Rosetta silent file (secondary structure, phi, psi, omega in degrees, C-alpha in Angstrom):
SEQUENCE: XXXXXXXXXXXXXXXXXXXXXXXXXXXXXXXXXXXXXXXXXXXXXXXXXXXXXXXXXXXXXXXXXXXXXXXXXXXXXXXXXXX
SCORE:     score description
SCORE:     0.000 S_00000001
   1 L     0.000  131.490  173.188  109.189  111.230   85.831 S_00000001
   2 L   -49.440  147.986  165.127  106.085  110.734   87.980 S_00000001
   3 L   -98.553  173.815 -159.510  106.151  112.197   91.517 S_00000001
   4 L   -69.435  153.448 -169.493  106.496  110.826   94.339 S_00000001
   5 E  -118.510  102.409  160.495  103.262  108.773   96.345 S_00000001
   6 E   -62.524  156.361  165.993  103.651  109.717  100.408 S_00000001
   7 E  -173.906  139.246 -167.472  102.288  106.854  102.387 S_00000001
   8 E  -106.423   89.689  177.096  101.877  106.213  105.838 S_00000001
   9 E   -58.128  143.218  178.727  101.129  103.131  108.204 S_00000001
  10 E  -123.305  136.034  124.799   99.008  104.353  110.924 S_00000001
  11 E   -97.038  126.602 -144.961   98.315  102.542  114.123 S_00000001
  12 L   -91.234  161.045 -169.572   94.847  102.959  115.065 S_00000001
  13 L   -55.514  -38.140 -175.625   93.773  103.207  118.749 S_00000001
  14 L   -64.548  -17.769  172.500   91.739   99.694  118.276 S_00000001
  15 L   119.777  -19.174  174.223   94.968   97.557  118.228 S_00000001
  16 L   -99.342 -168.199 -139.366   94.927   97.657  114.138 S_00000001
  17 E  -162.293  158.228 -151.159   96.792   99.481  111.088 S_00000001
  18 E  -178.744  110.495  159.867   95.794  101.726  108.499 S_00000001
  19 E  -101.619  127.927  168.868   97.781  102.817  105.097 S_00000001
  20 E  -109.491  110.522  174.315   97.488  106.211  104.007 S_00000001
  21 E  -102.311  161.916 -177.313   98.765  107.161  100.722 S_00000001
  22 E  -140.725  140.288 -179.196   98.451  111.100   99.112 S_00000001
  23 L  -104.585  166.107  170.010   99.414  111.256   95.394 S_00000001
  24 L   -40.428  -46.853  171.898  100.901  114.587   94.327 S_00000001
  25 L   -55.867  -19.215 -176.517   97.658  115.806   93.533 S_00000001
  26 L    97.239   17.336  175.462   96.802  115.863   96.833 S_00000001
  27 L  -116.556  127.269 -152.167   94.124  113.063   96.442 S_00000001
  28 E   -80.846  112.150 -176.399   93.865  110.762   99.559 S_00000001
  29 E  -136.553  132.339  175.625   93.413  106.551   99.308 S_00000001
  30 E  -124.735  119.349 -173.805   93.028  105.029  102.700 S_00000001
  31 E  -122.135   84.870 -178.988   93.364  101.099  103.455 S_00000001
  32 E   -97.620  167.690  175.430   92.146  100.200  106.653 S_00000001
  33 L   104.605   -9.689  169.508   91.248   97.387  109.156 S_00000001
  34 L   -38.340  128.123 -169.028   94.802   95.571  108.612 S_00000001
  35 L   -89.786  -10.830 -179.220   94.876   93.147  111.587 S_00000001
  36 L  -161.428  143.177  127.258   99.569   93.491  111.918 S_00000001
  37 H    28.976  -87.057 -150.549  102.009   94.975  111.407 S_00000001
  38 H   -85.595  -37.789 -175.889  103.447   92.725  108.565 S_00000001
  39 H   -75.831  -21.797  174.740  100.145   93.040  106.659 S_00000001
  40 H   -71.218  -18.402  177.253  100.045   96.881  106.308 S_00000001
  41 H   -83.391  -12.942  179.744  103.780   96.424  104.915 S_00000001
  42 H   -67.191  -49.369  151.848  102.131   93.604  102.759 S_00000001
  43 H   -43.424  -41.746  160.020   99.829   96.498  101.837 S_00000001
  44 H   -51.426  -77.474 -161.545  102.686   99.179  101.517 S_00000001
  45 H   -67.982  -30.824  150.109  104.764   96.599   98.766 S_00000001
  46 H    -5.913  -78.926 -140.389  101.203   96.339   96.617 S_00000001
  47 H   -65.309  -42.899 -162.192  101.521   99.801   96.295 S_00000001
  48 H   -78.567  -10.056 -167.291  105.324  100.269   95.745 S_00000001
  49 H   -70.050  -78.188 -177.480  104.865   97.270   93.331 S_00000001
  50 H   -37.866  -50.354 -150.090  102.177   99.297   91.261 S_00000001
  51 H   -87.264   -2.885  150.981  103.386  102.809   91.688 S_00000001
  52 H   -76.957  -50.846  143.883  106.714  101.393   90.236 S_00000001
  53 H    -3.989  -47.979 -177.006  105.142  100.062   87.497 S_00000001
  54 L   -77.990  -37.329 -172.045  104.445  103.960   87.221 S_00000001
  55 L    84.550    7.588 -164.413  107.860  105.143   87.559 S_00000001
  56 L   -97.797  123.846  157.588  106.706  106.864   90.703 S_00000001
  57 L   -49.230  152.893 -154.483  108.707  106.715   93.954 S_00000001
  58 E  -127.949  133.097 -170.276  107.277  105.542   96.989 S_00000001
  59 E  -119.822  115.778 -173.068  107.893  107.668  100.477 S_00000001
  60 E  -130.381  119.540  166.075  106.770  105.360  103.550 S_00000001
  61 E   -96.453   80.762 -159.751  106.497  106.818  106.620 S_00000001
  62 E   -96.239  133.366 -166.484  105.786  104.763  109.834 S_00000001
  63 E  -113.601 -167.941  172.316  104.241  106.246  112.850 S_00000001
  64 L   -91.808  175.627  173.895  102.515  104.872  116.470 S_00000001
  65 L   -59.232  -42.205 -173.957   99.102  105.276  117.842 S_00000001
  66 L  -118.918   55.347  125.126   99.647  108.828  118.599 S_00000001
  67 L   102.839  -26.238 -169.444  100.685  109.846  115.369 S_00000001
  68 L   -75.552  148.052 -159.797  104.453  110.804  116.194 S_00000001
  69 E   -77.311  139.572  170.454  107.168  109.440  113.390 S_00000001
  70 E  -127.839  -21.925  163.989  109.014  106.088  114.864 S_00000001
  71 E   177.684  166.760 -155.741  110.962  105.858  111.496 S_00000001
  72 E  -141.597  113.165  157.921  111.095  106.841  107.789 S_00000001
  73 E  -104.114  158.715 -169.520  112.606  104.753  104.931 S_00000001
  74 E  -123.323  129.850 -170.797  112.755  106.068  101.231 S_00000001
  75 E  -112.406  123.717 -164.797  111.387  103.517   98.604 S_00000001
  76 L   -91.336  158.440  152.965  113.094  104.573   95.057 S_00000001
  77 L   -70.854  107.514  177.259  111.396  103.695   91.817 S_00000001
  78 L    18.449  146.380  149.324  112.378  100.911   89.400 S_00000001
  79 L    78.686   23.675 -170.275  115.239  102.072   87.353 S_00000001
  80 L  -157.207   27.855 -177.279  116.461  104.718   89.867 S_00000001
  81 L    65.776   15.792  174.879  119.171  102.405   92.156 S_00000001
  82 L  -113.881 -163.340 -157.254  116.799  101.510   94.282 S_00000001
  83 L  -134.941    0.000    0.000  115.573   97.769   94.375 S_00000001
């Protein structure tokens, strides 16, 4: 089974959003300049789309402008009860 892809929404100081994902390896993909909210999660289900695809689990973490965790949900992979 693949491991798991962390990924993060960030809201940046300028009033916009910014996904950060880290594969297992420890290599970094950054998608910034999102103008809401709803498009970095538009951005987020991309990802969970592909990285299911993958068999790889998706860990989305969303924080505030200064960085502190406002909530956590766990995105399962295809075939692994989650939906």
């Amino acid at each position: 089974m693949a491991k798991p892809v962390e990924c993060r929404i960030v809201g940046m100081p300028d009033g916009r959003f910014a996904v950060i994902a880290v594969l297992a390896s420890g290599k970094v993909f950054r998608h910034a300049g999102l103008t809401s909210l709803a498009e970095a999660e538009e951005s987020v289900g991309m990802l969970r789309d592909l990285m299911a695809a993958c068999g790889a689990p998706v860990v989305v973490e969303v924080s505030n402008r200064l960085g502190t965790q406002v909530g956590v949900r766990v995105d399962q992979a295809v075939g692994s009860g989650g939906t």
